[in-house]
Amino acid sequence: MGHVFEGLTAFGKDFSAVPELADSIDATPDGRQWTFKLREGVLFHNGKEMTAEDVQASIERWRKVGPKGTILKNLERYEIVGKYVLRMHFKEPMGRFLLLAFGSEENKAIIMPKEIAEKYPEATKIPKNEVVGTGPFQFVDHKPDQYVRLKRFDKYKPRNDAANYQSGRKGVWVDEVVFWVVEQNTTRIAGIETGEYDIITDIPDTEFDRLKSVKGVTPVKNGPGLLLYMMFNHKKGPTANINIRKAIQAAIDPNELVAAVVSNQQFGVVNPSFFPPESPYNNAERAEMYGRADIDKAKEFLKQAGYANEELKLQVIAQNSIYVRVLTAAAEQLKRAGMNAVVVKLDRATWQAKRRDGDYLNMYNSGGYWFDPSLYEPEFNGTFPSRDVAFYSPEVEKVFEGLARETTFESRFALGKELQRLFYDQVAILNLGYVYRLIAKRDHVVDPEGNLALGNLTLHGVWLNK
Amino acid sequence: MRMITVAITRFLAAMLALSFVTFPGVGNGFAQTPKRGGTLNVGLHIDLLHYDWQPRSRIRFRT
């Protein structure tokens, strides 16, 4: 929904946080006061001008309902310094990762009118007619599992600085955007070839070479690398035992997993780091523990755990072919090491509910972009996806506290390495490999900024030359 | 006559200046000439809005 909503900050082309609705951002040297001067004259889709009050209410809502809201646990108070100036006071020093959290591609701290933010204090309760942001497109209509229709926000006020992925000057050229839900890959691909669609996403990489030869169509490799990962129930069941997790870690062969997911070499990367190859935090800490595919070692850990052939459920969203493939291959690897691994395919809603259920969950997989070590905090602080299953360790908490304080890259890089070491040693999460996405566009779709090759589908700056 | 010439010159100069402001791609900061209009049809494999209206910058990829 980055087309409809904006935040104080957003990700730039290098995936650092840059101002979006903020005009300038200042912090005191001790990191306890952060002052956000807002851009003036920015309108919400309902015609109201954005002020510091709206931002305060939106941040407060995000603090309470957003999975990353825990980042503000040391927030002492807000101070509205002026109509367009909001200051945040923290009990402890807060590093620049605050800006990354606000602008994060996942669970961004979106800004909405105060009235709406306060009226709907729960995450899932905003009705369609009150989906109001400041973004370049505004919401028109949504038919579940069929389409989402947006139209250009004619009163959109772009920034004046150079276009920079999700921020900078956003040109808004098309009148409307319709996102059609087309589950079948073959149907989407046929649709781009006939011209029914201008852009399609999530195409199997096997199509890359073929699409290059289709007249009027251009395939686009989309990055950065998406980390495919496996998460565990750390509280109950077999995976609460670290030796079971170590057995799983020892048995996994990411080379084989990535090969199961991509056929075109340039769309998959095996890399030991929990930070993608494009991240400055990418490092080789504990690389020796990665991709061992050591069946004997796995069996040793199982013995230490007293494993008695308990079922190990690997739950996956049925509609996601990549995730199904990677998890099916992972289950085979676990079986080879003597584990009773079973792939359970669920619809998305059930999958979400089951991964919070401490009595049900063993393992689930997903994918994410974690450019900065602090971005792991919300998912490894003992609360995610629920307190009944979540990972927590005092050592990891200490690293997150350090990351929140430290501002120099060198010190944060050292903490990022420490986090990676702990993730390996405590088997908090498993790295299954990195994949790149393939999308395709018709040649009449002009994308001068190269936004389509970056991260999430970003349609500002794009126009139709037909 | 001179007044008419000056007026025409001024008019042409104004038009020239205006062209740099009005015509996209010349004086608007964009490297190419953007074209306005049209509907962009995008084929996605999932419903971006899933089952609720929890607004977020993105739905985590492929979950």
Coordinates of C-alpha atoms in Angstrom, one line a residue:
Chain A
M1 CA 0.0 0.0 0.0
G2 CA 3.0 2.3 -0.4
H3 CA 1.1 3.8 -3.3
V4 CA -1.6 5.1 -1.0
F5 CA 0.3 5.7 2.2
E6 CA 3.5 7.4 3.1
G7 CA 5.6 7.7 6.2
L8 CA 8.1 10.1 7.8
T9 CA 10.8 8.2 6.1
A10 CA 11.0 5.7 3.2
F11 CA 13.7 3.5 1.7
G12 CA 15.9 5.0 -0.9
K13 CA 17.6 3.2 -3.8
D14 CA 20.4 2.0 -1.5
F15 CA 17.7 0.8 1.1
S16 CA 18.8 3.4 3.6
A17 CA 16.1 5.5 5.3
V18 CA 15.5 8.9 3.6
P19 CA 12.9 11.5 4.5
E20 CA 9.5 11.1 2.9
L21 CA 6.9 13.2 4.7
A22 CA 9.6 14.6 6.9
D23 CA 11.4 17.7 5.5
S24 CA 14.2 17.5 8.0
I25 CA 15.1 15.2 10.9
D26 CA 17.4 16.2 13.8
A27 CA 18.5 14.3 16.8
T28 CA 20.3 15.6 19.9
P29 CA 23.8 14.2 20.3
D30 CA 22.6 12.0 23.1
G31 CA 20.0 10.4 20.9
R32 CA 17.2 11.2 23.3
Q33 CA 15.3 13.8 21.3
W34 CA 14.3 13.4 17.7
T35 CA 12.7 16.3 15.9
F36 CA 10.8 15.8 12.7
K37 CA 10.0 18.9 10.7
L38 CA 7.2 18.0 8.3
R39 CA 6.7 19.1 4.7
E40 CA 4.1 21.8 4.5
G41 CA 1.1 21.7 2.3
V42 CA 0.9 17.9 2.0
L43 CA -2.7 16.9 1.7
F44 CA -4.5 13.7 2.7
H45 CA -6.8 12.1 0.1
N46 CA -9.7 13.6 2.0
G47 CA -8.4 17.1 1.4
K48 CA -7.2 17.8 4.9
E49 CA -3.6 19.1 5.3
M50 CA -1.2 16.9 7.2
T51 CA 0.1 18.3 10.5
A52 CA 2.2 17.2 13.4
E53 CA -1.0 16.1 15.2
D54 CA -1.8 13.6 12.5
V55 CA 1.7 12.3 12.6
Q56 CA 1.7 11.9 16.4
A57 CA -1.6 10.0 16.3
S58 CA -0.4 7.8 13.4
I59 CA 2.9 6.9 15.1
E60 CA 1.0 6.2 18.4
R61 CA -1.3 3.9 16.5
W62 CA 1.7 2.2 14.9
R63 CA 3.4 1.8 18.3
K64 CA 0.4 0.0 19.6
V65 CA -0.7 -2.2 16.6
G66 CA 2.4 -2.5 14.4
P67 CA 4.7 -5.5 14.8
K68 CA 7.6 -3.2 14.8
G69 CA 6.0 -0.8 17.3
T70 CA 8.0 -2.3 20.2
I71 CA 10.9 -0.3 18.8
L72 CA 9.3 2.7 20.6
K73 CA 9.3 1.0 24.0
N74 CA 11.6 3.7 25.4
L75 CA 9.4 6.5 24.1
E76 CA 8.8 8.9 26.9
R77 CA 6.5 11.4 25.3
Y78 CA 5.6 13.3 22.2
E79 CA 5.9 17.1 21.9
I80 CA 4.1 19.1 19.3
V81 CA 6.5 22.0 18.8
G82 CA 4.6 23.6 16.0
K83 CA 1.9 22.9 13.4
Y84 CA 4.5 21.0 11.3
V85 CA 7.1 20.0 13.9
L86 CA 6.9 16.9 16.1
R87 CA 9.5 16.0 18.7
M88 CA 9.8 12.6 20.3
H89 CA 11.5 12.2 23.7
F90 CA 13.1 8.9 24.6
K91 CA 14.1 7.5 28.0
E92 CA 17.2 5.9 26.4
P93 CA 19.4 7.0 23.5
M94 CA 17.8 6.0 20.2
G95 CA 20.0 5.4 17.1
R96 CA 19.2 6.1 13.5
F97 CA 17.6 2.8 13.1
L98 CA 14.5 4.6 14.3
L99 CA 14.3 6.0 10.8
L100 CA 14.7 2.6 9.2
A101 CA 11.8 1.3 11.4
F102 CA 9.5 4.2 10.4
G103 CA 10.3 3.7 6.7
S104 CA 10.6 -0.1 6.7
E105 CA 9.2 -1.8 3.7
E106 CA 7.4 -4.2 6.1
N107 CA 5.0 -2.7 8.5
K108 CA 5.9 0.9 7.8
A109 CA 4.8 3.6 10.2
I110 CA 2.1 5.0 7.8
I111 CA 0.7 8.4 8.3
M112 CA -3.1 8.9 8.3
P113 CA -5.4 11.6 9.5
K114 CA -5.6 11.9 13.3
E115 CA -9.3 11.3 13.3
I116 CA -8.9 7.9 11.6
A117 CA -5.9 6.8 13.5
E118 CA -7.7 7.4 16.8
K119 CA -11.0 6.0 15.6
Y120 CA -9.5 2.7 14.7
P121 CA -6.9 1.8 17.4
E122 CA -6.8 -1.9 16.2
A123 CA -4.7 -3.2 13.4
T124 CA -7.5 -4.7 11.3
K125 CA -10.4 -2.4 11.8
I126 CA -10.1 0.4 9.2
P127 CA -13.0 0.2 6.8
K128 CA -12.5 0.8 3.1
N129 CA -13.9 4.2 2.9
E130 CA -11.5 5.5 5.5
V131 CA -8.3 4.2 3.9
V132 CA -6.8 7.7 3.6
G133 CA -3.2 8.5 3.1
T134 CA -1.0 11.1 1.5
G135 CA 0.4 8.9 -1.3
P136 CA 0.5 9.5 -5.0
F137 CA -2.5 7.2 -5.6
Q138 CA -5.8 7.0 -3.7
F139 CA -7.9 4.0 -3.1
V140 CA -11.0 3.5 -5.2
D141 CA -12.3 0.0 -4.8
H142 CA -11.4 -3.5 -3.8
K143 CA -13.1 -6.7 -4.6
P144 CA -11.5 -9.5 -2.5
D145 CA -9.5 -11.9 -4.5
Q146 CA -10.4 -10.1 -7.7
Y147 CA -8.9 -6.6 -7.9
V148 CA -7.8 -3.4 -6.2
R149 CA -8.3 -0.2 -8.1
L150 CA -6.4 3.0 -7.3
K151 CA -6.5 6.4 -9.1
R152 CA -4.0 9.2 -9.3
F153 CA -4.2 11.7 -6.5
D154 CA -4.4 14.9 -8.4
K155 CA -3.5 17.0 -5.4
Y156 CA -0.4 14.9 -4.6
K157 CA 2.5 17.1 -3.6
P158 CA 5.8 15.6 -4.6
R159 CA 9.1 16.3 -2.9
N160 CA 11.5 18.5 -4.8
D161 CA 14.6 16.3 -4.4
A162 CA 15.7 13.7 -7.0
A163 CA 13.6 10.6 -7.4
N164 CA 15.0 8.0 -5.0
Y165 CA 13.0 4.7 -5.1
Q166 CA 10.2 5.1 -2.5
S167 CA 11.0 8.7 -1.8
G168 CA 12.3 11.8 -3.6
R169 CA 10.3 13.4 -6.4
K170 CA 7.5 11.1 -7.4
G171 CA 6.0 11.6 -10.8
V172 CA 2.5 10.3 -11.0
W173 CA 1.6 9.8 -14.6
V174 CA -1.0 7.1 -15.1
D175 CA -4.7 7.9 -14.4
E176 CA -5.3 4.7 -12.6
V177 CA -3.8 1.4 -11.5
V178 CA -5.7 -1.8 -11.3
F179 CA -4.1 -4.7 -9.5
W180 CA -5.7 -7.9 -10.8
V181 CA -5.5 -11.0 -8.7
V182 CA -4.5 -13.8 -11.1
E183 CA -3.3 -16.7 -9.1
Q184 CA -2.3 -19.0 -12.0
N185 CA 1.2 -18.2 -13.4
T186 CA 0.3 -19.4 -16.8
T187 CA -2.7 -17.0 -16.9
R188 CA -0.6 -14.0 -15.9
I189 CA 2.1 -14.8 -18.4
A190 CA -0.5 -15.3 -21.2
G191 CA -2.0 -11.9 -20.1
I192 CA 1.3 -10.0 -20.5
E193 CA 1.9 -11.6 -23.9
T194 CA -1.5 -10.6 -25.2
G195 CA -1.3 -7.1 -23.7
E196 CA -4.1 -7.6 -21.2
Y197 CA -1.6 -6.7 -18.4
D198 CA 1.1 -4.1 -18.6
I199 CA 3.1 -5.6 -15.7
I200 CA 3.0 -9.0 -14.0
T201 CA 4.8 -10.1 -10.9
D202 CA 6.0 -13.3 -9.4
I203 CA 6.8 -15.3 -12.5
P204 CA 8.9 -18.5 -12.3
D205 CA 12.5 -17.7 -13.3
T206 CA 12.3 -20.5 -15.8
E207 CA 10.4 -17.9 -18.0
F208 CA 13.2 -15.4 -18.0
D209 CA 14.9 -16.5 -21.2
R210 CA 11.7 -17.2 -23.0
L211 CA 10.2 -13.8 -22.2
K212 CA 13.2 -12.1 -23.6
S213 CA 12.3 -13.3 -27.0
V214 CA 8.6 -12.4 -26.7
K215 CA 7.9 -9.3 -28.8
G216 CA 6.7 -6.3 -26.8
V217 CA 7.6 -7.9 -23.4
T218 CA 10.7 -7.2 -21.2
P219 CA 11.5 -9.5 -18.2
V220 CA 13.0 -7.6 -15.2
K221 CA 15.1 -9.2 -12.5
N222 CA 13.9 -7.7 -9.2
G223 CA 16.1 -7.5 -6.1
P224 CA 17.6 -7.3 -3.5
G225 CA 17.9 -10.9 -2.5
L226 CA 14.9 -12.1 -0.5
L227 CA 15.9 -14.3 2.4
L228 CA 14.0 -17.5 2.5
Y229 CA 13.9 -18.5 6.2
M230 CA 12.4 -21.1 8.6
M231 CA 11.1 -20.1 12.0
F232 CA 10.4 -22.4 14.9
N233 CA 8.1 -22.8 17.9
H234 CA 10.6 -22.0 20.6
K235 CA 8.2 -22.6 23.5
K236 CA 6.5 -25.9 23.0
G237 CA 6.8 -29.2 21.1
P238 CA 9.9 -30.8 19.7
T239 CA 11.4 -27.6 18.3
A240 CA 11.5 -26.0 21.7
N241 CA 14.5 -28.4 22.3
I242 CA 17.6 -26.7 21.0
N243 CA 19.2 -30.0 20.0
I244 CA 16.2 -30.8 17.7
R245 CA 16.8 -27.3 16.1
K246 CA 20.5 -28.0 15.9
A247 CA 19.7 -31.3 14.2
I248 CA 17.6 -29.5 11.6
Q249 CA 20.3 -26.9 11.2
A250 CA 22.9 -29.5 10.6
A251 CA 20.7 -31.4 8.1
I252 CA 19.8 -28.5 5.9
D253 CA 21.5 -28.1 2.5
P254 CA 20.6 -24.6 1.2
N255 CA 22.3 -25.3 -2.2
E256 CA 19.8 -28.0 -2.8
L257 CA 16.9 -25.8 -1.5
V258 CA 17.8 -22.9 -3.8
A259 CA 18.2 -25.3 -6.7
A260 CA 14.7 -26.6 -5.9
V261 CA 13.3 -23.0 -6.2
V262 CA 15.2 -21.5 -9.1
S263 CA 16.4 -23.0 -12.3
N264 CA 18.1 -19.9 -13.6
Q265 CA 21.3 -19.5 -11.6
Q266 CA 21.1 -15.7 -11.5
F267 CA 17.9 -15.9 -9.5
G268 CA 19.2 -17.7 -6.5
V269 CA 22.1 -17.1 -4.1
V270 CA 23.4 -19.2 -1.2
N271 CA 24.9 -17.0 1.4
P272 CA 25.4 -17.6 5.1
S273 CA 24.6 -14.2 6.3
F274 CA 21.2 -13.1 7.7
F275 CA 21.7 -9.8 5.9
P276 CA 21.3 -9.9 2.1
P277 CA 24.3 -9.7 -0.2
E278 CA 23.4 -6.2 -1.1
S279 CA 23.4 -5.1 2.6
P280 CA 26.5 -3.4 4.1
Y281 CA 25.8 -5.7 7.1
N282 CA 26.4 -8.9 5.1
N283 CA 29.1 -10.9 6.9
A284 CA 30.5 -14.4 7.2
E285 CA 30.1 -14.9 11.0
R286 CA 29.5 -18.7 11.7
A287 CA 29.7 -19.4 7.9
E288 CA 31.1 -22.8 8.9
M289 CA 27.8 -23.7 10.4
Y290 CA 25.9 -23.0 7.2
G291 CA 24.9 -25.5 4.6
R292 CA 26.6 -28.5 6.3
A293 CA 24.2 -31.1 5.1
D294 CA 25.8 -33.3 7.8
I295 CA 23.4 -36.2 8.3
D296 CA 25.7 -37.8 11.0
K297 CA 25.9 -34.6 13.0
A298 CA 22.1 -34.2 12.7
K299 CA 21.6 -37.8 14.0
E300 CA 23.9 -37.0 16.9
F301 CA 21.9 -34.0 17.9
L302 CA 18.7 -36.0 17.6
K303 CA 20.1 -38.6 20.0
Q304 CA 21.1 -36.0 22.5
A305 CA 17.6 -34.6 22.3
G306 CA 16.0 -38.0 22.9
Y307 CA 14.1 -37.7 19.7
A308 CA 11.4 -40.4 19.5
N309 CA 10.2 -39.9 15.9
E310 CA 7.7 -37.1 16.9
E311 CA 6.1 -35.5 13.9
L312 CA 7.7 -32.2 12.8
K313 CA 5.1 -30.1 10.9
L314 CA 6.5 -27.7 8.3
Q315 CA 3.6 -25.4 7.6
V316 CA 3.4 -23.4 4.4
I317 CA 1.0 -21.2 2.5
A318 CA -0.4 -23.5 -0.1
Q319 CA -0.8 -20.8 -2.8
N320 CA 2.9 -19.8 -2.7
S321 CA 4.6 -22.2 -5.1
I322 CA 8.2 -21.0 -4.1
Y323 CA 7.6 -21.5 -0.4
V324 CA 6.0 -24.9 -1.0
R325 CA 8.9 -26.0 -3.1
V326 CA 11.6 -24.9 -0.7
L327 CA 9.8 -26.4 2.3
T328 CA 9.1 -29.7 0.5
A329 CA 12.8 -30.0 -0.3
A330 CA 13.7 -29.1 3.3
A331 CA 11.3 -31.8 4.6
E332 CA 13.1 -34.4 2.4
Q333 CA 16.4 -33.3 3.9
L334 CA 15.1 -33.7 7.4
K335 CA 13.7 -37.2 6.5
R336 CA 17.1 -38.2 5.3
A337 CA 18.4 -37.4 8.7
G338 CA 15.8 -39.5 10.4
M339 CA 13.2 -36.9 11.2
N340 CA 9.5 -37.4 10.8
A341 CA 9.0 -34.2 8.8
V342 CA 5.6 -33.5 7.2
V343 CA 4.7 -30.6 5.0
V344 CA 1.3 -29.0 5.9
K345 CA -0.2 -26.7 3.2
L346 CA -2.6 -24.2 4.6
D347 CA -4.5 -21.2 3.2
R348 CA -3.1 -17.9 4.3
A349 CA -5.5 -17.1 7.1
T350 CA -5.2 -20.6 8.6
W351 CA -1.4 -20.4 8.3
Q352 CA -1.4 -17.1 10.1
A353 CA -3.5 -18.4 12.9
K354 CA -1.6 -21.6 13.3
R355 CA 1.8 -19.9 13.5
R356 CA 0.6 -18.2 16.6
D357 CA -0.7 -21.4 18.1
G358 CA 1.8 -22.8 20.6
D359 CA 0.1 -26.1 20.7
Y360 CA 0.1 -26.6 17.0
L361 CA 3.2 -24.8 15.5
N362 CA 6.5 -26.6 14.9
M363 CA 8.0 -24.7 11.9
Y364 CA 6.9 -22.3 9.2
N365 CA 8.7 -20.6 6.4
S366 CA 8.5 -17.2 4.9
G367 CA 10.7 -14.6 3.2
G368 CA 11.9 -11.1 4.1
Y369 CA 14.3 -8.3 3.5
W370 CA 16.4 -7.5 6.6
F371 CA 18.9 -4.9 5.6
D372 CA 19.7 -3.6 9.1
P373 CA 20.2 -5.8 12.1
S374 CA 17.8 -3.7 14.1
L375 CA 15.0 -4.8 11.8
Y376 CA 15.1 -8.2 13.4
E377 CA 14.2 -6.9 16.8
P378 CA 10.4 -7.1 16.5
E379 CA 10.5 -10.7 15.4
F380 CA 13.0 -11.9 18.0
N381 CA 12.0 -10.0 21.2
G382 CA 9.7 -12.7 22.6
T383 CA 6.5 -11.5 21.1
F384 CA 6.3 -12.6 17.4
P385 CA 4.2 -14.2 16.0
S386 CA 2.8 -14.7 19.5
R387 CA 4.2 -15.0 23.0
D388 CA 3.3 -18.7 22.9
V389 CA 5.8 -19.6 20.3
A390 CA 8.3 -16.7 20.1
F391 CA 12.1 -16.7 20.4
Y392 CA 13.7 -14.8 23.2
S393 CA 17.2 -14.8 24.6
P394 CA 18.8 -12.2 27.0
E395 CA 21.9 -12.2 24.9
V396 CA 20.0 -11.3 21.8
E397 CA 18.1 -8.6 23.7
K398 CA 21.4 -7.1 24.8
V399 CA 22.5 -6.9 21.1
F400 CA 19.3 -5.2 20.2
E401 CA 19.8 -2.7 23.0
G402 CA 23.3 -2.0 21.7
L403 CA 22.0 -1.6 18.2
A404 CA 19.5 0.9 19.4
R405 CA 22.2 3.0 21.1
E406 CA 25.1 2.8 18.7
T407 CA 25.2 5.2 15.8
T408 CA 28.5 4.5 14.0
F409 CA 28.5 1.9 11.3
E410 CA 31.5 0.1 12.6
S411 CA 30.0 -0.5 16.0
R412 CA 26.6 -1.5 14.6
F413 CA 28.4 -3.9 12.1
A414 CA 30.1 -5.6 15.0
L415 CA 26.7 -6.0 16.7
G416 CA 25.2 -7.3 13.5
K417 CA 27.9 -10.0 13.4
E418 CA 27.2 -10.8 17.1
L419 CA 23.5 -11.1 16.3
Q420 CA 24.3 -13.5 13.4
R421 CA 26.5 -15.6 15.7
L422 CA 23.7 -15.9 18.3
F423 CA 21.2 -16.7 15.6
Y424 CA 23.4 -19.6 14.6
D425 CA 24.4 -20.8 18.1
Q426 CA 20.8 -20.6 19.4
V427 CA 19.2 -21.7 16.1
A428 CA 16.8 -18.8 16.4
I429 CA 16.0 -18.9 12.6
L430 CA 17.3 -20.8 9.6
N431 CA 18.7 -19.3 6.4
L432 CA 17.4 -21.3 3.5
G433 CA 19.0 -19.2 0.8
Y434 CA 18.2 -16.0 -1.1
V435 CA 16.1 -15.7 -4.2
Y436 CA 15.4 -12.8 -6.7
R437 CA 12.1 -12.2 -8.2
L438 CA 11.1 -12.0 -11.8
I439 CA 8.6 -9.6 -13.1
A440 CA 7.7 -8.6 -16.7
K441 CA 6.5 -5.5 -18.3
R442 CA 5.2 -4.5 -21.7
D443 CA 7.6 -2.4 -23.6
H444 CA 5.2 0.6 -23.5
V445 CA 5.7 0.8 -19.7
V446 CA 8.4 3.4 -19.2
D447 CA 10.3 3.1 -16.0
P448 CA 13.2 5.6 -16.2
E449 CA 14.1 5.3 -12.5
G450 CA 14.4 1.5 -12.6
N451 CA 11.9 1.2 -9.8
L452 CA 10.5 -2.0 -11.2
A453 CA 13.9 -3.7 -10.5
L454 CA 13.9 -2.7 -6.9
G455 CA 12.1 -4.3 -3.9
N456 CA 8.4 -3.9 -3.9
L457 CA 6.3 -2.9 -6.9
T458 CA 6.7 0.9 -7.1
L459 CA 4.6 2.5 -9.7
H460 CA 5.2 6.2 -9.3
G461 CA 7.5 7.5 -12.0
V462 CA 6.1 5.0 -14.4
W463 CA 4.1 6.0 -17.5
L464 CA 2.5 4.4 -20.5
N465 CA 3.9 5.2 -23.9
K466 CA 1.1 4.1 -26.1
Chain B
M1 CA 6.3 49.0 -36.4
R2 CA 9.1 48.9 -33.8
M3 CA 6.6 48.4 -31.1
I4 CA 5.0 45.5 -33.0
T5 CA 8.4 43.9 -33.5
V6 CA 9.2 44.3 -29.8
A7 CA 5.8 42.8 -28.9
I8 CA 6.3 39.8 -31.2
T9 CA 9.8 39.3 -29.9
R10 CA 8.6 39.4 -26.3
F11 CA 5.7 37.1 -27.1
L12 CA 8.1 34.6 -28.7
A13 CA 10.5 34.9 -25.8
A14 CA 7.7 34.3 -23.4
M15 CA 6.5 31.3 -25.3
L16 CA 10.0 29.9 -25.3
A17 CA 10.3 30.4 -21.6
L18 CA 6.9 28.9 -21.1
S19 CA 7.9 25.8 -23.1
F20 CA 10.6 25.0 -20.6
V21 CA 8.1 25.2 -17.8
T22 CA 5.1 23.6 -19.4
F23 CA 6.4 20.8 -21.5
P24 CA 7.3 17.8 -19.4
G25 CA 10.8 16.6 -19.8
V26 CA 12.3 19.9 -20.6
G27 CA 12.2 22.0 -17.5
N28 CA 10.5 19.7 -15.0
G29 CA 13.4 17.8 -13.6
F30 CA 12.6 14.5 -15.4
A31 CA 15.2 13.1 -17.8
Q32 CA 12.6 11.8 -20.3
T33 CA 9.3 13.2 -21.4
P34 CA 6.6 11.5 -19.3
K35 CA 3.2 10.8 -20.8
R36 CA 0.1 11.4 -18.7
G37 CA -2.9 9.1 -18.7
G38 CA -4.0 5.6 -19.2
T39 CA -4.7 2.7 -16.9
L40 CA -1.9 0.5 -15.7
N41 CA -3.1 -3.1 -15.4
V42 CA -1.0 -5.2 -13.1
G43 CA -1.3 -8.9 -12.7
L44 CA -0.5 -10.1 -9.2
H45 CA -0.5 -13.7 -7.9
I46 CA -2.2 -12.7 -4.6
D47 CA -4.6 -10.2 -3.3
L48 CA -2.5 -7.4 -1.9
L49 CA -5.2 -6.6 0.6
H50 CA -5.8 -10.2 1.8
Y51 CA -8.5 -10.5 4.4
D52 CA -8.6 -7.2 6.2
W53 CA -7.7 -3.6 5.9
Q54 CA -4.6 -3.6 7.9
P55 CA -2.8 -0.9 6.1
R56 CA 0.9 -1.4 5.6
S57 CA 3.5 -0.4 3.2
R58 CA 3.6 -3.8 1.8
I59 CA 2.4 -7.3 2.4
R60 CA 5.4 -9.4 3.2
F61 CA 6.4 -10.9 -0.1
R62 CA 4.8 -14.2 -0.8
T63 CA 3.4 -15.0 2.6

